[in-house]
mmCIF file of C-alpha atoms in Angstrom:
data_model
loop_
_atom_site.group_PDB
_atom_site.id
_atom_site.type_symbol
_atom_site.label_atom_id
_atom_site.label_comp_id
_atom_site.label_asym_id
_atom_site.label_seq_id
_atom_site.Cartn_x
_atom_site.Cartn_y
_atom_site.Cartn_z
ATOM 1 C CA UNK L 1279 -127.528 -85.270 -12.760
ATOM 2 C CA UNK L 1280 -124.095 -86.923 -12.952
ATOM 3 C CA UNK L 1281 -120.677 -85.404 -12.373
ATOM 4 C CA UNK L 1282 -117.506 -87.101 -13.544
ATOM 5 C CA UNK L 1283 -114.011 -85.959 -12.624
ATOM 6 C CA UNK L 1284 -110.999 -87.366 -14.470
ATOM 7 C CA UNK L 1285 -107.420 -86.930 -13.328
ATOM 8 C CA UNK L 1286 -104.187 -87.439 -15.199
ATOM 9 C CA UNK L 1287 -102.140 -90.265 -13.706
ATOM 10 C CA UNK L 1288 -98.403 -89.712 -13.726
ATOM 11 C CA UNK L 1289 -94.962 -91.229 -13.300
ATOM 12 C CA UNK L 1290 -91.860 -89.276 -12.367
ATOM 13 C CA UNK L 1291 -88.191 -90.254 -12.163
ATOM 14 C CA UNK L 1292 -84.997 -90.487 -14.195
ATOM 15 C CA UNK L 1293 -85.909 -93.809 -15.860
ATOM 16 C CA UNK L 1294 -89.619 -93.170 -16.200
ATOM 17 C CA UNK L 1295 -89.933 -94.147 -19.882
ATOM 18 C CA UNK L 1296 -89.378 -97.754 -18.811
ATOM 19 C CA UNK L 1297 -92.921 -97.610 -17.404
ATOM 20 C CA UNK L 1298 -94.481 -96.737 -20.767
ATOM 21 C CA UNK L 1299 -95.111 -100.323 -22.012
ATOM 22 C CA UNK L 1300 -96.775 -101.326 -18.736
ATOM 23 C CA UNK L 1301 -99.071 -98.290 -18.747
ATOM 24 C CA UNK L 1302 -99.838 -97.986 -22.456
ATOM 25 C CA UNK L 1303 -99.905 -101.568 -23.756
ATOM 26 C CA UNK L 1304 -103.568 -102.129 -22.693
ATOM 27 C CA UNK L 1305 -104.618 -99.366 -25.110
ATOM 28 C CA UNK L 1306 -103.185 -101.040 -28.215
ATOM 29 C CA UNK L 1307 -99.941 -101.279 -30.168
ATOM 30 C CA UNK L 1308 -99.667 -98.511 -32.767
ATOM 31 C CA UNK L 1309 -98.462 -95.061 -31.670
ATOM 32 C CA UNK L 1310 -98.227 -91.650 -33.345
ATOM 33 C CA UNK L 1311 -95.632 -89.447 -31.648
ATOM 34 C CA UNK L 1312 -96.073 -85.657 -31.934
ATOM 35 C CA UNK L 1313 -93.394 -83.397 -30.501
ATOM 36 C CA UNK L 1314 -91.357 -80.251 -30.761
ATOM 37 C CA UNK L 1315 -88.029 -80.364 -32.613
ATOM 38 C CA UNK L 1316 -85.847 -79.854 -29.524
ATOM 39 C CA UNK L 1317 -88.074 -82.089 -27.412
ATOM 40 C CA UNK L 1318 -87.792 -84.982 -29.846
ATOM 41 C CA UNK L 1319 -84.033 -84.543 -29.950
ATOM 42 C CA UNK L 1320 -84.013 -84.831 -26.153
ATOM 43 C CA UNK L 1321 -86.464 -87.661 -25.612
ATOM 44 C CA UNK L 1322 -87.394 -89.643 -28.730
ATOM 45 C CA UNK L 1323 -84.410 -91.998 -28.774
ATOM 46 C CA UNK L 1324 -84.798 -92.694 -25.058
ATOM 47 C CA UNK L 1325 -88.461 -93.513 -25.645
ATOM 48 C CA UNK L 1326 -87.634 -95.802 -28.570
ATOM 49 C CA UNK L 1327 -85.197 -97.738 -26.403
ATOM 50 C CA UNK L 1328 -87.859 -98.142 -23.721
ATOM 51 C CA UNK L 1329 -90.363 -99.440 -26.275
ATOM 52 C CA UNK L 1330 -87.958 -101.910 -27.900
ATOM 53 C CA UNK L 1331 -89.414 -105.430 -27.737
ATOM 54 C CA UNK L 1332 -92.495 -104.238 -25.819
ATOM 55 C CA UNK L 1333 -95.072 -104.720 -28.554
ATOM 56 C CA UNK L 1334 -95.629 -100.963 -28.827
ATOM 57 C CA UNK L 1335 -94.675 -99.490 -32.216
ATOM 58 C CA UNK L 1336 -93.897 -95.853 -33.026
ATOM 59 C CA UNK L 1337 -95.595 -95.864 -36.422
ATOM 60 C CA UNK L 1338 -94.595 -92.273 -37.218
ATOM 61 C CA UNK L 1339 -93.036 -89.249 -35.547
ATOM 62 C CA UNK L 1340 -94.323 -85.806 -36.516
ATOM 63 C CA UNK L 1341 -92.598 -82.564 -35.668
ATOM 64 C CA UNK L 1342 -95.021 -80.010 -34.255
ATOM 65 C CA UNK L 1343 -94.991 -76.665 -36.089
ATOM 66 C CA UNK L 1344 -94.590 -73.496 -33.997
ATOM 67 C CA UNK L 1345 -98.127 -72.834 -32.638
ATOM 68 C CA UNK L 1346 -101.076 -74.922 -31.546
ATOM 69 C CA UNK L 1347 -103.713 -74.086 -34.191
ATOM 70 C CA UNK L 1348 -107.011 -75.694 -35.119
ATOM 71 C CA UNK L 1349 -105.647 -76.341 -38.615
ATOM 72 C CA UNK L 1350 -102.659 -78.263 -37.262
ATOM 73 C CA UNK L 1351 -104.863 -80.177 -34.824
ATOM 74 C CA UNK L 1352 -107.205 -81.248 -37.639
ATOM 75 C CA UNK L 1353 -104.321 -82.191 -39.940
ATOM 76 C CA UNK L 1354 -102.695 -84.396 -37.291
ATOM 77 C CA UNK L 1355 -106.028 -85.983 -36.349
ATOM 78 C CA UNK L 1356 -106.514 -86.971 -40.005
ATOM 79 C CA UNK L 1357 -102.994 -88.396 -40.082
ATOM 80 C CA UNK L 1358 -103.667 -90.446 -36.935
ATOM 81 C CA UNK L 1359 -106.814 -91.883 -38.506
ATOM 82 C CA UNK L 1360 -105.075 -92.689 -41.781
ATOM 83 C CA UNK L 1361 -102.254 -94.467 -39.930
ATOM 84 C CA UNK L 1362 -104.819 -96.415 -37.887
ATOM 85 C CA UNK L 1363 -102.906 -95.775 -34.668
ATOM 86 C CA UNK L 1364 -104.315 -96.768 -31.286
ATOM 87 C CA UNK L 1365 -102.978 -93.816 -29.285
ATOM 88 C CA UNK L 1366 -101.063 -90.556 -29.535
ATOM 89 C CA UNK L 1367 -97.974 -89.564 -27.559
ATOM 90 C CA UNK L 1368 -97.249 -85.857 -27.095
ATOM 91 C CA UNK L 1369 -93.665 -84.828 -26.287
ATOM 92 C CA UNK L 1370 -92.393 -81.336 -25.542
ATOM 93 C CA UNK L 1371 -93.538 -78.061 -24.011
ATOM 94 C CA UNK L 1372 -96.999 -76.573 -23.680
ATOM 95 C CA UNK L 1373 -97.784 -75.817 -27.334
ATOM 96 C CA UNK L 1374 -96.634 -79.216 -28.596
ATOM 97 C CA UNK L 1375 -98.582 -81.028 -25.878
ATOM 98 C CA UNK L 1376 -101.684 -78.913 -26.516
ATOM 99 C CA UNK L 1377 -101.483 -79.793 -30.211
ATOM 100 C CA UNK L 1378 -101.148 -83.510 -29.466
ATOM 101 C CA UNK L 1379 -104.075 -83.372 -27.020
ATOM 102 C CA UNK L 1380 -106.248 -81.664 -29.609
ATOM 103 C CA UNK L 1381 -105.340 -84.170 -32.314
ATOM 104 C CA UNK L 1382 -106.092 -87.084 -29.994
ATOM 105 C CA UNK L 1383 -109.455 -85.600 -29.053
ATOM 106 C CA UNK L 1384 -110.432 -85.032 -32.683
ATOM 107 C CA UNK L 1385 -109.299 -88.543 -33.634
ATOM 108 C CA UNK L 1386 -111.069 -90.021 -30.580
ATOM 109 C CA UNK L 1387 -107.835 -91.600 -29.341
ATOM 110 C CA UNK L 1388 -106.206 -91.776 -25.892
ATOM 111 C CA UNK L 1389 -103.377 -89.282 -25.328
ATOM 112 C CA UNK L 1390 -100.228 -89.772 -23.236
ATOM 113 C CA UNK L 1391 -97.928 -86.847 -22.448
ATOM 114 C CA UNK L 1392 -94.140 -86.604 -22.150
ATOM 115 C CA UNK L 1393 -93.201 -83.107 -20.939
ATOM 116 C CA UNK L 1394 -89.566 -82.264 -21.626
ATOM 117 C CA UNK L 1395 -89.670 -78.951 -19.756
ATOM 118 C CA UNK L 1396 -91.524 -77.937 -16.575
ATOM 119 C CA UNK L 1397 -92.813 -74.548 -17.698
ATOM 120 C CA UNK L 1398 -96.561 -75.294 -17.719
ATOM 121 C CA UNK L 1399 -99.191 -77.775 -16.574
ATOM 122 C CA UNK L 1400 -100.229 -78.590 -20.154
ATOM 123 C CA UNK L 1401 -99.198 -82.226 -19.657
ATOM 124 C CA UNK L 1402 -101.922 -82.815 -17.058
ATOM 125 C CA UNK L 1403 -104.787 -80.481 -18.010
ATOM 126 C CA UNK L 1404 -107.927 -81.045 -20.071
ATOM 127 C CA UNK L 1405 -107.632 -78.074 -22.408
ATOM 128 C CA UNK L 1406 -105.473 -76.597 -25.131
ATOM 129 C CA UNK L 1407 -104.539 -72.963 -25.684
ATOM 130 C CA UNK L 1408 -105.174 -72.465 -29.392
ATOM 131 C CA UNK L 1409 -103.648 -69.699 -31.518
ATOM 132 C CA UNK L 1410 -104.582 -68.213 -34.869
ATOM 133 C CA UNK L 1411 -102.317 -68.613 -37.874
ATOM 134 C CA UNK L 1412 -100.872 -65.124 -37.252
ATOM 135 C CA UNK L 1413 -99.678 -66.222 -33.798
ATOM 136 C CA UNK L 1414 -102.314 -64.363 -31.784
ATOM 137 C CA UNK L 1415 -104.483 -66.109 -29.197
ATOM 138 C CA UNK L 1416 -107.659 -67.697 -30.585
ATOM 139 C CA UNK L 1417 -109.457 -69.634 -27.832
ATOM 140 C CA UNK L 1418 -109.332 -72.348 -25.214
ATOM 141 C CA UNK L 1419 -110.285 -75.829 -26.417
ATOM 142 C CA UNK L 1420 -111.734 -77.839 -23.526
ATOM 143 C CA UNK L 1421 -111.853 -81.649 -23.348
ATOM 144 C CA UNK L 1422 -113.818 -84.128 -21.257
ATOM 145 C CA UNK L 1423 -110.668 -85.533 -19.675
ATOM 146 C CA UNK L 1424 -106.900 -84.963 -19.497
ATOM 147 C CA UNK L 1425 -104.181 -87.312 -20.733
ATOM 148 C CA UNK L 1426 -104.447 -90.894 -19.507
ATOM 149 C CA UNK L 1427 -100.912 -90.714 -18.114
ATOM 150 C CA UNK L 1428 -98.056 -88.217 -17.913
ATOM 151 C CA UNK L 1429 -94.433 -89.414 -17.977
ATOM 152 C CA UNK L 1430 -92.065 -86.868 -16.411
ATOM 153 C CA UNK L 1431 -88.455 -87.862 -17.049
ATOM 154 C CA UNK L 1432 -86.397 -85.812 -14.610
ATOM 155 C CA UNK L 1433 -83.159 -86.433 -16.497
ATOM 156 C CA UNK L 1434 -84.655 -84.956 -19.670
ATOM 157 C CA UNK L 1435 -86.094 -81.988 -17.758
ATOM 158 C CA UNK L 1436 -82.800 -81.431 -15.891
ATOM 159 C CA UNK L 1437 -81.004 -81.089 -19.221
ATOM 160 C CA UNK L 1438 -83.537 -78.618 -20.632
ATOM 161 C CA UNK L 1439 -82.828 -74.860 -20.425
ATOM 162 C CA UNK L 1440 -83.258 -73.814 -16.794
ATOM 163 C CA UNK L 1441 -85.212 -70.696 -17.782
ATOM 164 C CA UNK L 1442 -88.279 -72.862 -18.424
ATOM 165 C CA UNK L 1443 -88.227 -74.320 -14.926
ATOM 166 C CA UNK L 1444 -87.807 -70.787 -13.556
ATOM 167 C CA UNK L 1445 -90.770 -69.458 -15.528
ATOM 168 C CA UNK L 1446 -92.832 -72.511 -14.602
ATOM 169 C CA UNK L 1447 -92.316 -71.716 -10.937
ATOM 170 C CA UNK L 1448 -93.458 -68.139 -11.528
ATOM 171 C CA UNK L 1449 -96.664 -69.321 -13.184
ATOM 172 C CA UNK L 1450 -97.239 -71.937 -10.472
ATOM 173 C CA UNK L 1451 -96.926 -69.320 -7.724
ATOM 174 C CA UNK L 1452 -99.580 -67.335 -9.581
ATOM 175 C CA UNK L 1453 -101.972 -70.281 -9.380
ATOM 176 C CA UNK L 1454 -101.872 -70.207 -5.570
ATOM 177 C CA UNK L 1455 -102.402 -66.485 -5.157
ATOM 178 C CA UNK L 1456 -104.975 -66.075 -7.932
ATOM 179 C CA UNK L 1457 -107.055 -69.074 -6.884
ATOM 180 C CA UNK L 1458 -107.366 -67.888 -3.283
ATOM 181 C CA UNK L 1459 -108.015 -64.291 -4.376
ATOM 182 C CA UNK L 1460 -110.699 -65.053 -6.971
ATOM 183 C CA UNK L 1461 -112.485 -67.558 -4.708
ATOM 184 C CA UNK L 1462 -112.534 -65.216 -1.709
ATOM 185 C CA UNK L 1463 -115.971 -64.933 -0.140
ATOM 186 C CA UNK L 1464 -117.551 -67.623 -2.346
ATOM 187 C CA UNK L 1465 -119.234 -70.744 -1.060
ATOM 188 C CA UNK L 1466 -117.343 -73.406 -2.988
ATOM 189 C CA UNK L 1467 -118.615 -76.801 -4.041
ATOM 190 C CA UNK L 1468 -116.534 -79.890 -3.245
ATOM 191 C CA UNK L 1469 -114.477 -79.842 -6.425
ATOM 192 C CA UNK L 1470 -113.582 -76.145 -6.329
ATOM 193 C CA UNK L 1471 -112.934 -76.282 -2.590
ATOM 194 C CA UNK L 1472 -110.580 -79.225 -2.992
ATOM 195 C CA UNK L 1473 -108.850 -77.535 -5.919
ATOM 196 C CA UNK L 1474 -108.307 -74.371 -3.917
ATOM 197 C CA UNK L 1475 -106.698 -76.379 -1.098
ATOM 198 C CA UNK L 1476 -104.452 -78.162 -3.590
ATOM 199 C CA UNK L 1477 -103.328 -74.727 -4.792
ATOM 200 C CA UNK L 1478 -101.439 -74.427 -1.490
ATOM 201 C CA UNK L 1479 -99.083 -77.007 -2.996
ATOM 202 C CA UNK L 1480 -98.305 -74.511 -5.762
ATOM 203 C CA UNK L 1481 -96.447 -72.223 -3.341
ATOM 204 C CA UNK L 1482 -95.250 -73.874 -0.124
ATOM 205 C CA UNK L 1483 -93.112 -76.592 -1.809
ATOM 206 C CA UNK L 1484 -91.508 -73.995 -4.086
ATOM 207 C CA UNK L 1485 -90.560 -71.814 -1.114
ATOM 208 C CA UNK L 1486 -88.779 -74.846 0.313
ATOM 209 C CA UNK L 1487 -87.295 -76.436 -2.801
ATOM 210 C CA UNK L 1488 -87.455 -73.895 -5.627
ATOM 211 C CA UNK L 1489 -84.101 -72.141 -5.293
ATOM 212 C CA UNK L 1490 -82.141 -75.377 -4.988
ATOM 213 C CA UNK L 1491 -84.176 -76.962 -7.778
ATOM 214 C CA UNK L 1492 -83.136 -74.146 -10.089
ATOM 215 C CA UNK L 1493 -79.486 -74.562 -9.095
ATOM 216 C CA UNK L 1494 -79.714 -78.298 -9.766
ATOM 217 C CA UNK L 1495 -81.325 -77.726 -13.163
ATOM 218 C CA UNK L 1496 -78.501 -75.351 -14.095
ATOM 219 C CA UNK L 1497 -76.102 -78.178 -13.237
ATOM 220 C CA UNK L 1498 -78.262 -80.783 -15.072
ATOM 221 C CA UNK L 1499 -78.622 -82.696 -11.817
ATOM 222 C CA UNK L 1500 -81.610 -84.853 -10.852
ATOM 223 C CA UNK L 1501 -82.513 -84.250 -7.206
ATOM 224 C CA UNK L 1502 -85.340 -84.337 -4.678
ATOM 225 C CA UNK L 1503 -85.606 -80.553 -4.923
ATOM 226 C CA UNK L 1504 -85.957 -80.704 -8.703
ATOM 227 C CA UNK L 1505 -88.604 -83.401 -8.402
ATOM 228 C CA UNK L 1506 -90.645 -81.329 -5.938
ATOM 229 C CA UNK L 1507 -90.483 -78.274 -8.201
ATOM 230 C CA UNK L 1508 -91.490 -80.284 -11.274
ATOM 231 C CA UNK L 1509 -94.429 -81.833 -9.400
ATOM 232 C CA UNK L 1510 -95.580 -78.375 -8.317
ATOM 233 C CA UNK L 1511 -95.276 -76.927 -11.825
ATOM 234 C CA UNK L 1512 -96.880 -79.798 -13.725
ATOM 235 C CA UNK L 1513 -99.075 -81.786 -11.318
ATOM 236 C CA UNK L 1514 -100.282 -79.408 -8.595
ATOM 237 C CA UNK L 1515 -101.208 -76.684 -11.076
ATOM 238 C CA UNK L 1516 -102.840 -79.240 -13.351
ATOM 239 C CA UNK L 1517 -104.997 -80.601 -10.540
ATOM 240 C CA UNK L 1518 -106.141 -77.123 -9.565
ATOM 241 C CA UNK L 1519 -107.020 -76.365 -13.190
ATOM 242 C CA UNK L 1520 -109.007 -79.597 -13.466
ATOM 243 C CA UNK L 1521 -110.936 -79.160 -10.229
ATOM 244 C CA UNK L 1522 -111.868 -75.514 -9.764
ATOM 245 C CA UNK L 1523 -114.434 -73.591 -11.755
ATOM 246 C CA UNK L 1524 -112.766 -71.580 -14.489
ATOM 247 C CA UNK L 1525 -113.623 -68.461 -12.439
ATOM 248 C CA UNK L 1526 -110.926 -69.439 -9.956
ATOM 249 C CA UNK L 1527 -108.059 -70.228 -12.331
ATOM 250 C CA UNK L 1528 -106.844 -66.676 -12.985
ATOM 251 C CA UNK L 1529 -107.156 -63.124 -11.667
ATOM 252 C CA UNK L 1530 -105.148 -59.888 -11.719
ATOM 253 C CA UNK L 1531 -101.729 -61.499 -12.240
ATOM 254 C CA UNK L 1532 -102.662 -63.219 -15.504
ATOM 255 C CA UNK L 1533 -104.638 -60.194 -16.676
ATOM 256 C CA UNK L 1534 -101.503 -58.082 -16.266
ATOM 257 C CA UNK L 1535 -99.534 -60.570 -18.360
ATOM 258 C CA UNK L 1536 -102.053 -60.461 -21.215
ATOM 259 C CA UNK L 1537 -102.030 -56.656 -21.006
ATOM 260 C CA UNK L 1538 -98.236 -56.310 -21.052
ATOM 261 C CA UNK L 1539 -97.877 -58.544 -24.120
ATOM 262 C CA UNK L 1540 -99.702 -55.826 -26.056
ATOM 263 C CA UNK L 1541 -96.420 -53.888 -25.872
ATOM 264 C CA UNK L 1542 -94.347 -54.399 -29.006
ATOM 265 C CA UNK L 1543 -91.640 -57.031 -28.574
ATOM 266 C CA UNK L 1544 -92.569 -57.800 -24.954
ATOM 267 C CA UNK L 1545 -93.898 -61.336 -25.468
ATOM 268 C CA UNK L 1546 -90.824 -62.310 -27.470
ATOM 269 C CA UNK L 1547 -88.529 -61.150 -24.661
ATOM 270 C CA UNK L 1548 -90.164 -62.293 -21.415
ATOM 271 C CA UNK L 1549 -91.533 -65.725 -20.568
ATOM 272 C CA UNK L 1550 -95.168 -66.066 -19.513
ATOM 273 C CA UNK L 1551 -94.527 -67.401 -16.009
ATOM 274 C CA UNK L 1552 -92.004 -64.732 -15.072
ATOM 275 C CA UNK L 1553 -94.445 -61.965 -16.011
ATOM 276 C CA UNK L 1554 -97.283 -63.673 -14.119
ATOM 277 C CA UNK L 1555 -95.051 -63.713 -11.022
ATOM 278 C CA UNK L 1556 -94.561 -59.951 -11.381
ATOM 279 C CA UNK L 1557 -98.344 -59.681 -11.769
ATOM 280 C CA UNK L 1558 -98.798 -61.433 -8.430
ATOM 281 C CA UNK L 1559 -96.832 -58.653 -6.767
ATOM 282 C CA UNK L 1560 -99.201 -56.093 -8.303
ATOM 283 C CA UNK L 1561 -102.211 -58.166 -7.234
ATOM 284 C CA UNK L 1562 -100.926 -58.328 -3.645
ATOM 285 C CA UNK L 1563 -100.523 -54.558 -3.492
ATOM 286 C CA UNK L 1564 -103.921 -53.935 -5.078
ATOM 287 C CA UNK L 1565 -105.098 -56.085 -2.170
ATOM 288 C CA UNK L 1566 -102.964 -54.051 0.305
ATOM 289 C CA UNK L 1567 -100.950 -57.094 1.400
ATOM 290 C CA UNK L 1568 -97.544 -55.439 1.548
ATOM 291 C CA UNK L 1569 -96.086 -57.992 3.965
ATOM 292 C CA UNK L 1570 -96.746 -60.912 1.595
ATOM 293 C CA UNK L 1571 -95.542 -58.847 -1.356
ATOM 294 C CA UNK L 1572 -92.221 -58.227 0.366
ATOM 295 C CA UNK L 1573 -91.860 -61.924 1.166
ATOM 296 C CA UNK L 1574 -92.674 -62.926 -2.398
ATOM 297 C CA UNK L 1575 -90.375 -60.283 -3.896
ATOM 298 C CA UNK L 1576 -87.430 -61.618 -1.892
ATOM 299 C CA UNK L 1577 -88.184 -65.159 -3.102
ATOM 300 C CA UNK L 1578 -88.555 -64.105 -6.739
ATOM 301 C CA UNK L 1579 -85.222 -62.295 -6.515
ATOM 302 C CA UNK L 1580 -83.617 -65.520 -5.272
ATOM 303 C CA UNK L 1581 -85.050 -67.235 -8.349
ATOM 304 C CA UNK L 1582 -83.791 -64.440 -10.597
ATOM 305 C CA UNK L 1583 -87.297 -63.489 -11.774
ATOM 306 C CA UNK L 1584 -87.789 -59.781 -12.616
ATOM 307 C CA UNK L 1585 -89.861 -58.016 -9.953
ATOM 308 C CA UNK L 1586 -90.319 -54.562 -11.498
ATOM 309 C CA UNK L 1587 -91.318 -52.982 -14.777
ATOM 310 C CA UNK L 1588 -87.952 -51.246 -14.702
ATOM 311 C CA UNK L 1589 -86.152 -54.599 -14.904
ATOM 312 C CA UNK L 1590 -88.319 -55.483 -17.906
ATOM 313 C CA UNK L 1591 -87.465 -52.192 -19.653
ATOM 314 C CA UNK L 1592 -91.082 -50.975 -19.409
ATOM 315 C CA UNK L 1593 -91.786 -47.319 -18.651
ATOM 316 C CA UNK L 1594 -93.980 -46.494 -15.646
ATOM 317 C CA UNK L 1595 -95.347 -43.392 -17.386
ATOM 318 C CA UNK L 1596 -99.129 -43.386 -17.008
ATOM 319 C CA UNK L 1597 -99.764 -42.392 -20.619
ATOM 320 C CA UNK L 1598 -97.396 -45.105 -21.904
ATOM 321 C CA UNK L 1599 -99.274 -47.703 -19.831
ATOM 322 C CA UNK L 1600 -102.730 -46.466 -20.849
ATOM 323 C CA UNK L 1601 -103.586 -49.467 -23.045
ATOM 324 C CA UNK L 1602 -101.986 -51.896 -20.565
ATOM 325 C CA UNK L 1603 -104.076 -50.556 -17.672
ATOM 326 C CA UNK L 1604 -107.282 -50.676 -19.710
ATOM 327 C CA UNK L 1605 -106.649 -54.258 -20.849
ATOM 328 C CA UNK L 1606 -105.783 -55.329 -17.299
ATOM 329 C CA UNK L 1607 -109.099 -54.247 -15.791
ATOM 330 C CA UNK L 1608 -111.277 -55.313 -18.749
ATOM 331 C CA UNK L 1609 -109.616 -58.652 -19.561
ATOM 332 C CA UNK L 1610 -111.538 -61.933 -19.170
ATOM 333 C CA UNK L 1611 -109.428 -63.003 -16.177
ATOM 334 C CA UNK L 1612 -111.018 -60.152 -14.184
ATOM 335 C CA UNK L 1613 -114.561 -61.466 -14.649
ATOM 336 C CA UNK L 1614 -114.685 -63.028 -11.180
ATOM 337 C CA UNK L 1615 -112.752 -61.203 -8.473
ATOM 338 C CA UNK L 1616 -113.869 -60.266 -4.932
ATOM 339 C CA UNK L 1617 -114.238 -56.511 -5.575
ATOM 340 C CA UNK L 1618 -114.077 -54.043 -8.476
ATOM 341 C CA UNK L 1619 -110.560 -53.059 -9.557
ATOM 342 C CA UNK L 1620 -109.948 -49.807 -11.400
ATOM 343 C CA UNK L 1621 -107.095 -48.622 -13.602
ATOM 344 C CA UNK L 1622 -106.076 -46.211 -10.847
ATOM 345 C CA UNK L 1623 -105.810 -49.085 -8.351
ATOM 346 C CA UNK L 1624 -103.638 -51.123 -10.711
ATOM 347 C CA UNK L 1625 -101.400 -48.165 -11.563
ATOM 348 C CA UNK L 1626 -100.875 -47.239 -7.896
ATOM 349 C CA UNK L 1627 -100.027 -50.878 -7.150
ATOM 350 C CA UNK L 1628 -97.522 -50.941 -10.016
ATOM 351 C CA UNK L 1629 -95.769 -47.872 -8.626
ATOM 352 C CA UNK L 1630 -95.712 -49.460 -5.162
ATOM 353 C CA UNK L 1631 -94.124 -52.587 -6.653
ATOM 354 C CA UNK L 1632 -91.399 -50.421 -8.200
ATOM 355 C CA UNK L 1633 -90.697 -48.922 -4.767
ATOM 356 C CA UNK L 1634 -90.810 -52.129 -2.685
#
């Protein structure tokens, strides 16, 4: 029996696109660039300048359309084959990068990622979150390996809307708490054990650098604090995702997010990572860890992340939350947790969070 573990290499800095020819030239010359509209406006010209005279050619740039779907993945894979490109570059946020990764996998081409926001770890993970044509979640599409290299341009990320960095930190905090919670009591193999330890880097650096990183992003300033936050959001979370069993990637916090988005208009109003951070507070109080919940609440308030249902205009009425509570305890993220969790436990924890 053979096990192979592949990591995504990365470069980070404010002139990081200058490294692209050195890293990518061994894979060929012809490149298909796939990106979101705003992402391409922020990074494409800078990338073109870096590639000038390098021997690498952007054969075509394609604007990613709204959601990562299997239809769009297949269409772009066919385009890549018809253009006879040697590699695919993905530029943008999570959905654009997931689409580019899927197209590269289907076309059997190497993928390189260029995140323009730090809201997710999509740039470094070996899966895509795929949606149906109606915008609802379809499935996870898993790959043998992540991108060959991730280029994180801090200047581009610093000029992106700060709300994405904020939400990315919320989601990253969730990775630490959910990984330790879901793995509690298990005898972990080397990979999952190492991944769980890396998850510590999803919380401690943000406690130290997160608030200042957010201030710097609001001022479009590249700084050490911003770099540490970006590395936590994109690299640390990505490594955990790559290394641990899927059982240890999510728990109560993510299940609460997927339950709350059942409420009409909720998903369009609140970013994924911010809601996951609220879910961590509920998870901590389900677990009777009030001291840590108080510490985390204070930190989330410094970041400006909502910490109550009240702040998110959601009623705490038990009947109103009936479907949310049911989805929370029956969702797939609850398949591997250290003890059974009931609707009553979640509801009591939600009320405690309101009163913290």
